[in-house]
mmCIF file of C-alpha atoms in Angstrom:
data_model
loop_
_atom_site.group_PDB
_atom_site.id
_atom_site.type_symbol
_atom_site.label_atom_id
_atom_site.label_comp_id
_atom_site.label_asym_id
_atom_site.label_seq_id
_atom_site.Cartn_x
_atom_site.Cartn_y
_atom_site.Cartn_z
ATOM 1 C CA MET A 1 -50.406 -31.459 3.802
ATOM 2 C CA HIS A 2 -49.021 -30.485 0.430
ATOM 3 C CA ARG A 3 -50.200 -26.897 0.994
ATOM 4 C CA LEU A 4 -48.430 -26.841 4.376
ATOM 5 C CA VAL A 5 -45.157 -27.975 2.789
ATOM 6 C CA ILE A 6 -45.424 -25.283 0.127
ATOM 7 C CA ALA A 7 -46.267 -22.631 2.731
ATOM 8 C CA ALA A 8 -43.332 -23.677 4.926
ATOM 9 C CA ALA A 9 -40.974 -23.669 1.974
ATOM 10 C CA ALA A 10 -42.187 -20.203 0.988
ATOM 11 C CA ALA A 11 -41.695 -18.964 4.538
ATOM 12 C CA LEU A 12 -38.145 -20.364 4.641
ATOM 13 C CA THR A 13 -37.409 -18.695 1.327
ATOM 14 C CA VAL A 14 -38.569 -15.338 2.677
ATOM 15 C CA LEU A 15 -36.667 -15.797 5.935
ATOM 16 C CA GLY A 16 -33.589 -16.965 4.069
ATOM 17 C CA GLY A 17 -33.785 -14.020 1.737
ATOM 18 C CA THR A 18 -34.064 -11.638 4.663
ATOM 19 C CA ALA A 19 -31.128 -13.254 6.406
ATOM 20 C CA PHE A 20 -29.059 -13.065 3.212
ATOM 21 C CA ALA A 21 -29.903 -9.399 2.763
ATOM 22 C CA GLN A 22 -28.706 -8.733 6.288
ATOM 23 C CA GLU A 23 -25.403 -10.563 5.847
ATOM 24 C CA THR A 24 -22.363 -8.347 5.890
ATOM 25 C CA ILE A 25 -19.666 -8.341 3.246
ATOM 26 C CA LYS A 26 -16.736 -9.687 5.223
ATOM 27 C CA ILE A 27 -13.243 -8.502 4.314
ATOM 28 C CA GLY A 28 -10.359 -10.270 6.037
ATOM 29 C CA TYR A 29 -7.729 -7.701 6.995
ATOM 30 C CA ILE A 30 -4.505 -9.731 7.277
ATOM 31 C CA ASP A 31 -1.606 -7.637 8.540
ATOM 32 C CA PRO A 32 0.646 -7.360 11.623
ATOM 33 C CA LEU A 33 -1.195 -6.373 14.768
ATOM 34 C CA SER A 34 1.654 -7.466 17.016
ATOM 35 C CA GLY A 35 5.450 -7.493 16.773
ATOM 36 C CA GLY A 36 7.681 -5.077 14.865
ATOM 37 C CA GLY A 37 5.096 -4.269 12.198
ATOM 38 C CA ALA A 38 2.204 -3.616 14.594
ATOM 39 C CA SER A 39 2.305 0.176 14.333
ATOM 40 C CA VAL A 40 1.678 0.165 10.577
ATOM 41 C CA GLY A 41 -0.764 -2.747 10.794
ATOM 42 C CA GLU A 42 -2.881 -1.019 13.408
ATOM 43 C CA GLY A 43 -2.879 2.168 11.331
ATOM 44 C CA GLY A 44 -4.067 0.211 8.323
ATOM 45 C CA LEU A 45 -6.818 -1.465 10.342
ATOM 46 C CA LYS A 46 -8.126 1.885 11.555
ATOM 47 C CA THR A 47 -8.090 3.120 7.965
ATOM 48 C CA PHE A 48 -10.088 0.186 6.594
ATOM 49 C CA GLN A 49 -12.579 0.326 9.450
ATOM 50 C CA TYR A 50 -13.084 4.035 8.751
ATOM 51 C CA LEU A 51 -13.598 3.354 5.040
ATOM 52 C CA ALA A 52 -16.076 0.569 5.791
ATOM 53 C CA ASP A 53 -18.014 2.912 8.080
ATOM 54 C CA GLU A 54 -18.023 5.572 5.361
ATOM 55 C CA ILE A 55 -19.470 3.196 2.763
ATOM 56 C CA ASN A 56 -21.923 1.658 5.248
ATOM 57 C CA ALA A 57 -23.234 5.119 6.171
ATOM 58 C CA LYS A 58 -24.155 5.582 2.515
ATOM 59 C CA GLY A 59 -26.040 2.288 2.256
ATOM 60 C CA GLY A 60 -23.180 -0.161 1.877
ATOM 61 C CA ILE A 61 -22.569 -2.043 -1.359
ATOM 62 C CA LEU A 62 -25.672 -3.342 -3.136
ATOM 63 C CA GLY A 63 -27.552 -2.892 0.129
ATOM 64 C CA ARG A 64 -25.124 -4.876 2.259
ATOM 65 C CA LYS A 65 -22.796 -3.474 4.889
ATOM 66 C CA ILE A 66 -19.066 -4.143 5.036
ATOM 67 C CA GLU A 67 -17.462 -5.841 8.025
ATOM 68 C CA ILE A 68 -13.683 -5.783 8.496
ATOM 69 C CA LEU A 69 -12.257 -8.923 10.136
ATOM 70 C CA PRO A 70 -8.945 -8.043 11.881
ATOM 71 C CA LEU A 71 -6.461 -10.927 11.585
ATOM 72 C CA ASP A 72 -2.933 -10.710 13.014
ATOM 73 C CA ASN A 73 -0.329 -12.320 10.734
ATOM 74 C CA LYS A 74 2.721 -11.100 12.713
ATOM 75 C CA THR A 75 4.298 -10.228 9.307
ATOM 76 C CA ASN A 76 4.825 -13.953 8.830
ATOM 77 C CA PRO A 77 3.905 -15.664 5.527
ATOM 78 C CA GLN A 78 2.945 -19.000 7.098
ATOM 79 C CA GLU A 79 0.847 -17.340 9.803
ATOM 80 C CA SER A 80 -0.832 -15.303 7.048
ATOM 81 C CA LEU A 81 -2.096 -18.498 5.417
ATOM 82 C CA VAL A 82 -3.589 -19.632 8.725
ATOM 83 C CA GLN A 83 -5.329 -16.275 9.052
ATOM 84 C CA ALA A 84 -6.534 -16.358 5.445
ATOM 85 C CA GLN A 85 -8.186 -19.723 6.059
ATOM 86 C CA LYS A 86 -9.806 -18.296 9.210
ATOM 87 C CA ALA A 87 -11.200 -15.440 7.124
ATOM 88 C CA ILE A 88 -12.627 -17.874 4.564
ATOM 89 C CA ASP A 89 -14.100 -20.083 7.295
ATOM 90 C CA ALA A 90 -15.777 -16.963 8.736
ATOM 91 C CA GLY A 91 -17.417 -16.274 5.391
ATOM 92 C CA ALA A 92 -15.012 -13.780 3.816
ATOM 93 C CA ARG A 93 -14.817 -13.806 0.014
ATOM 94 C CA TYR A 94 -12.403 -10.847 0.040
ATOM 95 C CA ILE A 95 -9.113 -10.373 1.850
ATOM 96 C CA THR A 96 -6.816 -7.363 1.956
ATOM 97 C CA GLN A 97 -3.172 -7.093 2.992
ATOM 98 C CA GLY A 98 -0.274 -4.732 2.446
ATOM 99 C CA ASN A 99 2.728 -5.094 4.698
ATOM 100 C CA GLY A 100 5.371 -7.443 3.374
ATOM 101 C CA SER A 101 5.819 -8.688 -0.192
ATOM 102 C CA SER A 102 6.880 -12.115 1.094
ATOM 103 C CA VAL A 103 3.476 -12.295 2.793
ATOM 104 C CA ALA A 104 1.775 -11.071 -0.384
ATOM 105 C CA ALA A 105 3.422 -13.743 -2.534
ATOM 106 C CA ALA A 106 2.297 -16.461 -0.114
ATOM 107 C CA LEU A 107 -1.264 -15.101 0.017
ATOM 108 C CA SER A 108 -1.553 -14.744 -3.755
ATOM 109 C CA ASP A 109 -0.448 -18.361 -4.224
ATOM 110 C CA PHE A 110 -2.807 -19.526 -1.456
ATOM 111 C CA VAL A 111 -5.810 -17.712 -2.943
ATOM 112 C CA THR A 112 -5.070 -18.996 -6.444
ATOM 113 C CA LYS A 113 -4.910 -22.610 -5.248
ATOM 114 C CA ASN A 114 -7.983 -22.158 -3.022
ATOM 115 C CA ASN A 115 -10.008 -20.889 -5.960
ATOM 116 C CA THR A 116 -8.913 -23.769 -8.170
ATOM 117 C CA ARG A 117 -10.052 -26.255 -5.518
ATOM 118 C CA ASN A 118 -13.304 -24.463 -4.678
ATOM 119 C CA PRO A 119 -15.148 -23.327 -7.817
ATOM 120 C CA GLY A 120 -18.136 -21.184 -6.905
ATOM 121 C CA LYS A 121 -16.490 -20.115 -3.630
ATOM 122 C CA GLU A 122 -13.695 -17.964 -5.033
ATOM 123 C CA VAL A 123 -11.837 -15.360 -2.962
ATOM 124 C CA LEU A 124 -10.307 -12.098 -4.196
ATOM 125 C CA TYR A 125 -7.093 -10.655 -2.743
ATOM 126 C CA PHE A 126 -6.818 -6.848 -2.653
ATOM 127 C CA ASN A 127 -3.196 -5.759 -2.106
ATOM 128 C CA TYR A 128 -2.842 -2.192 -0.884
ATOM 129 C CA ALA A 129 0.880 -1.911 -0.133
ATOM 130 C CA ALA A 130 3.052 -4.922 -1.020
ATOM 131 C CA VAL A 131 5.067 -3.638 -3.976
ATOM 132 C CA ASP A 132 7.460 -6.353 -5.154
ATOM 133 C CA PRO A 133 7.227 -6.108 -8.976
ATOM 134 C CA SER A 134 7.103 -9.906 -9.320
ATOM 135 C CA LEU A 135 3.507 -9.901 -8.017
ATOM 136 C CA THR A 136 2.333 -8.309 -11.259
ATOM 137 C CA ASN A 137 4.915 -9.990 -13.476
ATOM 138 C CA GLU A 138 6.059 -13.616 -13.220
ATOM 139 C CA LYS A 139 3.922 -14.282 -10.116
ATOM 140 C CA CYS A 140 0.771 -12.506 -11.339
ATOM 141 C CA SER A 141 -2.644 -14.006 -10.594
ATOM 142 C CA PHE A 142 -6.163 -13.258 -11.822
ATOM 143 C CA TRP A 143 -7.246 -13.227 -8.183
ATOM 144 C CA HIS A 144 -4.748 -10.533 -7.056
ATOM 145 C CA PHE A 145 -5.212 -6.773 -7.562
ATOM 146 C CA ARG A 146 -2.653 -4.171 -6.435
ATOM 147 C CA TRP A 147 -3.473 -0.510 -5.682
ATOM 148 C CA ASP A 148 -0.038 0.703 -4.591
ATOM 149 C CA ALA A 149 2.549 1.540 -7.238
ATOM 150 C CA SER A 150 5.046 -1.285 -7.611
ATOM 151 C CA SER A 151 8.605 -0.782 -6.457
ATOM 152 C CA ASP A 152 9.913 -0.253 -9.980
ATOM 153 C CA ILE A 153 7.226 2.370 -10.724
ATOM 154 C CA LYS A 154 8.251 4.266 -7.579
ATOM 155 C CA MET A 155 11.967 4.004 -8.336
ATOM 156 C CA GLU A 156 11.429 5.110 -11.941
ATOM 157 C CA ALA A 157 9.757 8.291 -10.677
ATOM 158 C CA LEU A 158 12.235 8.828 -7.843
ATOM 159 C CA THR A 159 15.334 8.469 -10.025
ATOM 160 C CA SER A 160 13.808 10.699 -12.707
ATOM 161 C CA TYR A 161 13.700 13.401 -10.035
ATOM 162 C CA MET A 162 17.148 12.588 -8.607
ATOM 163 C CA LYS A 163 18.885 12.757 -11.991
ATOM 164 C CA ASP A 164 18.219 16.494 -12.139
ATOM 165 C CA VAL A 165 19.709 17.183 -8.692
ATOM 166 C CA PRO A 166 23.379 17.960 -9.436
ATOM 167 C CA ALA A 167 24.357 17.940 -5.756
ATOM 168 C CA ILE A 168 23.844 14.159 -5.639
ATOM 169 C CA LYS A 169 27.280 12.588 -6.104
ATOM 170 C CA LYS A 170 27.478 9.680 -3.674
ATOM 171 C CA VAL A 171 24.518 7.437 -2.781
ATOM 172 C CA TYR A 172 24.188 4.827 -0.034
ATOM 173 C CA LEU A 173 21.563 2.089 -0.378
ATOM 174 C CA ILE A 174 20.108 0.509 2.766
ATOM 175 C CA ASN A 175 17.133 -1.836 2.574
ATOM 176 C CA GLN A 176 15.332 -4.702 4.262
ATOM 177 C CA ASP A 177 16.593 -8.167 3.341
ATOM 178 C CA TYR A 178 13.651 -9.737 1.564
ATOM 179 C CA SER A 179 12.098 -9.618 -1.889
ATOM 180 C CA PHE A 180 10.887 -6.014 -1.689
ATOM 181 C CA GLY A 181 14.125 -4.565 -0.257
ATOM 182 C CA GLN A 182 16.128 -6.541 -2.796
ATOM 183 C CA SER A 183 14.013 -5.113 -5.637
ATOM 184 C CA VAL A 184 14.574 -1.559 -4.347
ATOM 185 C CA ARG A 185 18.359 -1.961 -4.345
ATOM 186 C CA ALA A 186 18.388 -3.618 -7.777
ATOM 187 C CA ASP A 187 16.140 -0.973 -9.344
ATOM 188 C CA ALA A 188 18.106 1.875 -7.736
ATOM 189 C CA ARG A 189 21.381 0.556 -9.091
ATOM 190 C CA LYS A 190 19.953 -0.032 -12.574
ATOM 191 C CA MET A 191 18.035 3.224 -12.930
ATOM 192 C CA LEU A 192 20.604 5.540 -11.339
ATOM 193 C CA GLY A 193 23.263 3.898 -13.483
ATOM 194 C CA ALA A 194 21.255 4.600 -16.628
ATOM 195 C CA LYS A 195 20.145 8.151 -15.770
ATOM 196 C CA ARG A 196 23.174 9.432 -13.825
ATOM 197 C CA PRO A 197 26.176 7.198 -14.472
ATOM 198 C CA ASP A 198 28.400 9.724 -12.676
ATOM 199 C CA ILE A 199 26.732 8.964 -9.312
ATOM 200 C CA GLN A 200 28.762 6.616 -7.123
ATOM 201 C CA ILE A 201 27.072 3.899 -5.092
ATOM 202 C CA VAL A 202 29.282 4.093 -1.991
ATOM 203 C CA GLY A 203 27.378 1.555 0.106
ATOM 204 C CA ASP A 204 24.765 -1.159 -0.416
ATOM 205 C CA GLU A 205 23.400 -2.730 2.754
ATOM 206 C CA LEU A 206 20.637 -5.254 3.455
ATOM 207 C CA HIS A 207 19.482 -5.872 7.021
ATOM 208 C CA PRO A 208 16.959 -8.253 8.623
ATOM 209 C CA LEU A 209 13.300 -7.234 8.334
ATOM 210 C CA LEU A 210 11.835 -5.636 11.497
ATOM 211 C CA LYS A 211 14.535 -7.158 13.716
ATOM 212 C CA ILE A 212 16.955 -4.249 14.245
ATOM 213 C CA THR A 213 16.424 -2.146 17.362
ATOM 214 C CA ASP A 214 19.611 -0.067 17.091
ATOM 215 C CA PHE A 215 20.650 1.254 13.686
ATOM 216 C CA SER A 216 23.674 3.181 14.983
ATOM 217 C CA PRO A 217 26.215 0.718 13.475
ATOM 218 C CA TYR A 218 24.555 1.175 10.071
ATOM 219 C CA ILE A 219 24.545 4.956 10.448
ATOM 220 C CA ALA A 220 28.261 4.859 11.319
ATOM 221 C CA LYS A 221 28.896 3.060 8.020
ATOM 222 C CA ILE A 222 26.887 5.653 6.101
ATOM 223 C CA LYS A 223 28.876 8.492 7.709
ATOM 224 C CA ALA A 224 32.167 6.757 6.959
ATOM 225 C CA SER A 225 31.210 6.257 3.303
ATOM 226 C CA GLY A 226 30.998 9.998 2.610
ATOM 227 C CA ALA A 227 27.513 9.618 1.095
ATOM 228 C CA ASP A 228 25.528 12.775 0.432
ATOM 229 C CA SER A 229 22.262 10.868 -0.136
ATOM 230 C CA VAL A 230 20.581 7.681 1.114
ATOM 231 C CA VAL A 231 18.000 5.637 -0.812
ATOM 232 C CA THR A 232 15.824 3.290 1.228
ATOM 233 C CA GLY A 233 12.572 1.402 0.920
ATOM 234 C CA ASN A 234 12.439 0.704 4.670
ATOM 235 C CA TRP A 235 8.997 0.746 6.276
ATOM 236 C CA GLY A 236 7.481 0.412 9.745
ATOM 237 C CA GLN A 237 9.885 0.602 12.671
ATOM 238 C CA ASP A 238 12.807 0.066 10.283
ATOM 239 C CA ILE A 239 12.480 3.566 8.802
ATOM 240 C CA ALA A 240 11.571 5.261 12.097
ATOM 241 C CA LEU A 241 14.492 3.724 14.010
ATOM 242 C CA LEU A 242 16.891 4.308 11.104
ATOM 243 C CA LEU A 243 16.035 8.020 11.044
ATOM 244 C CA LYS A 244 16.199 8.210 14.837
ATOM 245 C CA ALA A 245 19.716 6.752 14.793
ATOM 246 C CA ALA A 246 20.654 9.294 12.095
ATOM 247 C CA ALA A 247 19.343 12.086 14.315
ATOM 248 C CA ASP A 248 21.282 10.800 17.318
ATOM 249 C CA ALA A 249 24.491 10.647 15.267
ATOM 250 C CA GLY A 250 23.978 14.046 13.626
ATOM 251 C CA LEU A 251 24.067 12.547 10.129
ATOM 252 C CA LYS A 252 23.338 15.293 7.584
ATOM 253 C CA VAL A 253 22.421 13.756 4.222
ATOM 254 C CA ASN A 254 19.411 13.817 1.932
ATOM 255 C CA TRP A 255 17.058 10.848 2.236
ATOM 256 C CA TYR A 256 15.069 9.436 -0.696
ATOM 257 C CA THR A 257 12.491 7.093 0.787
ATOM 258 C CA TYR A 258 9.361 5.092 0.026
ATOM 259 C CA TYR A 259 7.756 5.177 3.478
ATOM 260 C CA ALA A 260 9.253 7.887 5.746
ATOM 261 C CA GLY A 261 5.721 9.092 6.484
ATOM 262 C CA GLY A 262 4.749 5.978 8.448
ATOM 263 C CA ALA A 263 4.360 5.760 12.216
ATOM 264 C CA GLY A 264 7.289 7.425 13.989
ATOM 265 C CA GLY A 265 8.977 8.597 10.796
ATOM 266 C CA PRO A 266 7.933 12.263 10.940
ATOM 267 C CA THR A 267 8.933 12.563 14.614
ATOM 268 C CA ALA A 268 12.358 11.095 13.838
ATOM 269 C CA ILE A 269 12.838 13.418 10.860
ATOM 270 C CA LYS A 270 12.063 16.449 13.000
ATOM 271 C CA GLN A 271 14.707 15.232 15.455
ATOM 272 C CA THR A 272 17.289 15.164 12.641
ATOM 273 C CA GLY A 273 16.611 18.843 11.923
ATOM 274 C CA LEU A 274 16.727 18.041 8.200
ATOM 275 C CA ASP A 275 14.282 20.625 6.878
ATOM 276 C CA HIS A 276 13.010 19.451 3.462
ATOM 277 C CA GLN A 277 15.888 16.997 3.050
ATOM 278 C CA VAL A 278 13.810 13.846 3.515
ATOM 279 C CA PHE A 279 11.776 12.918 0.444
ATOM 280 C CA GLN A 280 8.958 10.407 0.076
ATOM 281 C CA ILE A 281 7.204 8.998 -2.981
ATOM 282 C CA THR A 282 3.484 8.312 -2.609
ATOM 283 C CA GLU A 283 0.163 8.264 -4.464
ATOM 284 C CA GLY A 284 -1.028 11.218 -2.367
ATOM 285 C CA PHE A 285 -0.296 13.211 0.763
ATOM 286 C CA ALA A 286 -2.090 15.500 3.186
ATOM 287 C CA ASN A 287 -1.081 18.850 1.654
ATOM 288 C CA SER A 288 -1.535 17.784 -1.970
ATOM 289 C CA GLY A 289 -3.717 20.809 -2.649
ATOM 290 C CA HIS A 290 -6.594 18.745 -4.089
ATOM 291 C CA GLN A 291 -9.548 20.037 -2.072
ATOM 292 C CA PRO A 292 -11.660 16.828 -1.885
ATOM 293 C CA ALA A 293 -8.617 14.934 -0.586
ATOM 294 C CA MET A 294 -7.824 17.660 1.939
ATOM 295 C CA ASP A 295 -11.442 17.635 3.125
ATOM 296 C CA PHE A 296 -11.232 13.860 3.525
ATOM 297 C CA GLU A 297 -7.958 14.237 5.451
ATOM 298 C CA LYS A 298 -9.524 16.712 7.861
ATOM 299 C CA THR A 299 -12.508 14.470 8.597
ATOM 300 C CA PHE A 300 -10.349 11.339 8.822
ATOM 301 C CA ARG A 301 -7.965 12.918 11.344
ATOM 302 C CA ALA A 302 -10.827 14.212 13.460
ATOM 303 C CA LYS A 303 -12.303 10.724 13.812
ATOM 304 C CA VAL A 304 -9.266 8.406 13.719
ATOM 305 C CA ASN A 305 -6.635 10.673 15.297
ATOM 306 C CA MET A 306 -3.962 9.855 12.745
ATOM 307 C CA SER A 307 -3.023 11.116 9.299
ATOM 308 C CA LEU A 308 -4.047 9.189 6.196
ATOM 309 C CA TRP A 309 -1.053 6.998 5.322
ATOM 310 C CA TYR A 310 -2.922 5.074 2.658
ATOM 311 C CA PRO A 311 -4.809 7.117 0.051
ATOM 312 C CA ARG A 312 -4.587 3.929 -2.005
ATOM 313 C CA ALA A 313 -6.807 2.178 0.557
ATOM 314 C CA VAL A 314 -9.454 4.804 -0.171
ATOM 315 C CA ASN A 315 -9.110 4.095 -3.882
ATOM 316 C CA GLU A 316 -9.260 0.334 -3.244
ATOM 317 C CA MET A 317 -12.474 0.411 -1.252
ATOM 318 C CA ARG A 318 -14.211 2.913 -3.507
ATOM 319 C CA MET A 319 -13.257 0.908 -6.590
ATOM 320 C CA PHE A 320 -14.498 -2.286 -4.952
ATOM 321 C CA LYS A 321 -17.875 -0.626 -4.503
ATOM 322 C CA ALA A 322 -17.844 0.733 -8.062
ATOM 323 C CA ALA A 323 -16.918 -2.651 -9.536
ATOM 324 C CA ALA A 324 -19.584 -4.535 -7.552
ATOM 325 C CA GLU A 325 -22.212 -2.038 -8.633
ATOM 326 C CA LYS A 326 -21.016 -2.236 -12.237
ATOM 327 C CA ALA A 327 -21.299 -6.032 -12.099
ATOM 328 C CA ASN A 328 -24.496 -5.817 -10.016
ATOM 329 C CA SER A 329 -23.023 -8.654 -8.040
ATOM 330 C CA LEU A 330 -20.740 -9.449 -5.105
ATOM 331 C CA ASP A 331 -19.548 -12.644 -6.759
ATOM 332 C CA PRO A 332 -15.737 -12.294 -6.678
ATOM 333 C CA VAL A 333 -15.433 -13.603 -10.243
ATOM 334 C CA LYS A 334 -17.777 -10.920 -11.551
ATOM 335 C CA VAL A 335 -16.215 -8.195 -9.373
ATOM 336 C CA ALA A 336 -12.777 -9.146 -10.676
ATOM 337 C CA ALA A 337 -13.979 -8.891 -14.260
ATOM 338 C CA ALA A 338 -15.514 -5.469 -13.532
ATOM 339 C CA LEU A 339 -12.271 -4.216 -11.989
ATOM 340 C CA GLU A 340 -10.251 -5.020 -15.081
ATOM 341 C CA ASP A 341 -9.433 -1.870 -17.076
ATOM 342 C CA LEU A 342 -11.654 0.119 -14.696
ATOM 343 C CA LYS A 343 -10.846 3.838 -14.827
ATOM 344 C CA PHE A 344 -11.390 5.755 -11.618
ATOM 345 C CA GLU A 345 -11.003 9.297 -10.262
ATOM 346 C CA VAL A 346 -8.506 8.831 -7.425
ATOM 347 C CA LEU A 347 -8.663 10.517 -4.024
ATOM 348 C CA ASP A 348 -5.905 13.027 -4.742
ATOM 349 C CA GLY A 349 -7.215 13.903 -8.184
ATOM 350 C CA GLY A 350 -6.601 12.562 -11.674
ATOM 351 C CA GLU A 351 -7.613 9.348 -13.374
ATOM 352 C CA GLY A 352 -6.251 5.946 -12.424
ATOM 353 C CA LEU A 353 -6.478 2.688 -14.336
ATOM 354 C CA MET A 354 -6.514 -0.934 -13.132
ATOM 355 C CA ARG A 355 -4.599 -2.562 -15.980
ATOM 356 C CA LYS A 356 -6.248 -5.769 -17.179
ATOM 357 C CA ASP A 357 -2.964 -7.352 -18.235
ATOM 358 C CA ASP A 358 -1.504 -7.715 -14.728
ATOM 359 C CA HIS A 359 -3.980 -6.111 -12.259
ATOM 360 C CA GLN A 360 -1.568 -3.258 -11.426
ATOM 361 C CA PHE A 361 -3.221 0.089 -10.695
ATOM 362 C CA PHE A 362 -1.676 3.153 -12.333
ATOM 363 C CA GLN A 363 -2.251 6.610 -10.861
ATOM 364 C CA PRO A 364 -0.548 9.998 -10.390
ATOM 365 C CA ILE A 365 2.573 9.784 -8.214
ATOM 366 C CA TYR A 366 3.935 12.526 -5.949
ATOM 367 C CA ILE A 367 7.368 13.275 -4.542
ATOM 368 C CA SER A 368 7.159 15.393 -1.412
ATOM 369 C CA SER A 369 9.633 16.663 1.160
ATOM 370 C CA PHE A 370 9.173 16.956 4.910
ATOM 371 C CA GLY A 371 9.808 20.217 6.740
ATOM 372 C CA LYS A 372 8.428 23.580 7.737
ATOM 373 C CA LEU A 373 4.939 24.260 6.421
ATOM 374 C CA ALA A 374 3.962 26.975 3.959
ATOM 375 C CA ALA A 375 0.916 29.161 4.615
ATOM 376 C CA ASN A 376 -1.306 27.065 2.341
ATOM 377 C CA GLU A 377 -0.284 23.745 3.906
ATOM 378 C CA PRO A 378 -2.554 23.100 6.898
ATOM 379 C CA PHE A 379 -1.510 19.569 7.887
ATOM 380 C CA ASP A 380 1.505 18.723 10.011
ATOM 381 C CA GLU A 381 2.457 15.179 11.059
ATOM 382 C CA GLU A 382 2.569 13.650 14.538
ATOM 383 C CA GLY A 383 2.320 17.064 16.189
ATOM 384 C CA THR A 384 5.780 18.057 14.966
ATOM 385 C CA GLY A 385 4.675 21.302 13.316
ATOM 386 C CA TRP A 386 6.319 20.019 10.120
ATOM 387 C CA GLY A 387 4.520 18.469 7.173
ATOM 388 C CA TRP A 388 4.810 17.227 3.596
ATOM 389 C CA HIS A 389 5.353 19.685 0.746
ATOM 390 C CA LEU A 390 4.881 18.978 -2.969
ATOM 391 C CA VAL A 391 8.162 18.700 -4.874
ATOM 392 C CA SER A 392 7.145 16.895 -8.060
ATOM 393 C CA LYS A 393 4.134 15.167 -9.624
ATOM 394 C CA VAL A 394 4.213 12.399 -12.232
ATOM 395 C CA ASP A 395 1.012 11.982 -14.251
ATOM 396 C CA THR A 396 -0.549 8.543 -14.679
ATOM 397 C CA SER A 397 0.504 8.215 -18.318
ATOM 398 C CA LYS A 398 4.175 8.579 -17.330
ATOM 399 C CA THR A 399 4.090 5.890 -14.626
ATOM 400 C CA THR A 400 3.403 2.969 -16.945
ATOM 401 C CA VAL A 401 5.926 0.128 -16.913
ATOM 402 C CA PRO A 402 5.809 -3.049 -19.029
ATOM 403 C CA THR A 403 4.738 -6.410 -17.609
ATOM 404 C CA THR A 404 5.730 -9.987 -18.327
ATOM 405 C CA CYS A 405 2.520 -11.324 -16.747
ATOM 406 C CA LYS A 406 0.944 -14.292 -18.526
ATOM 407 C CA MET A 407 -2.351 -14.420 -16.658
ATOM 408 C CA THR A 408 -4.431 -17.576 -16.397
ATOM 409 C CA ARG A 409 -8.113 -16.624 -16.403
ATOM 410 C CA PRO A 410 -11.023 -18.667 -15.011
#
């Protein structure tokens, strides 16, 4: 009898071990898949599914395949918490999200509290696009890592470029009315004031997030102000519809943007006829000239039928794999420790660093303009025949900003 018990226990151990080895690494993808943010959310989902397939084709992470769990948060913080709990209940120890800093703040707080209540079952939150600086300052968390440059890093680079453009005399600010949009307007005012005090801010508008379907009244105000340039952090349909309204009204100004390259943006820019007058700041772009990134772009487009909006998602997933292999573990606590101060060759070339102090990733930053393509620029956007062209590059060492983060560690 005793031998039978031992044999059965041994068999269960073997079966259990096999089952464990076959378990996937579940990552809860929590972003809008319906409503005004659906276009960017769906693009992000396709990107993460592609990246999971890429890693799985090479053996996965520590022998286990990745599974992306799509979860629609409708760009709503409260709904995001419901979806995060669903992810955890389904076995996810990792979640990723990017669209909406108000969502990100809610998720970071939720994950921190969850991990306090559930030692041994911790969850890590990988943020690929929510850029409110507070997330890596006063609201920082050990369980949150951000791969996109924060809003103040982007504005520092953007205004450093703008200060050397003498034609800029009058600037209009238009942004979404929530924490991220408010940080863009505040940083623009502060940094332009310090670097080019002669520039006039002739308008400063906040509008509801993803609620406006007709931006023509806002465009009329911009025209009436006499602005020669517009600064905006708008994303999703809010940048596409804003540019479309500008095209319809024949507004001819320069645009300094964070996310003009998102869904619908390039088509709207082409309609404006503004050839290389719309600028975007990113961590990479299709025509960057870095051959491995351009090879990736070609393969990605062939399979997914869209351009790569999120080079940072590539960096996130590849660094997740590198950190897990460094830790030789998929335990979120050990992966988090391995990510801290991890240096990594980013997709578009150059070394990035995940700063231990606040879990903000630093990497080369590019300013590009949208317009007619040069002979060595093979990628257009949305079938317009126009694409992104390098204007300026900021090396990693020059993107560093201080942090006030006082991180509590497990």
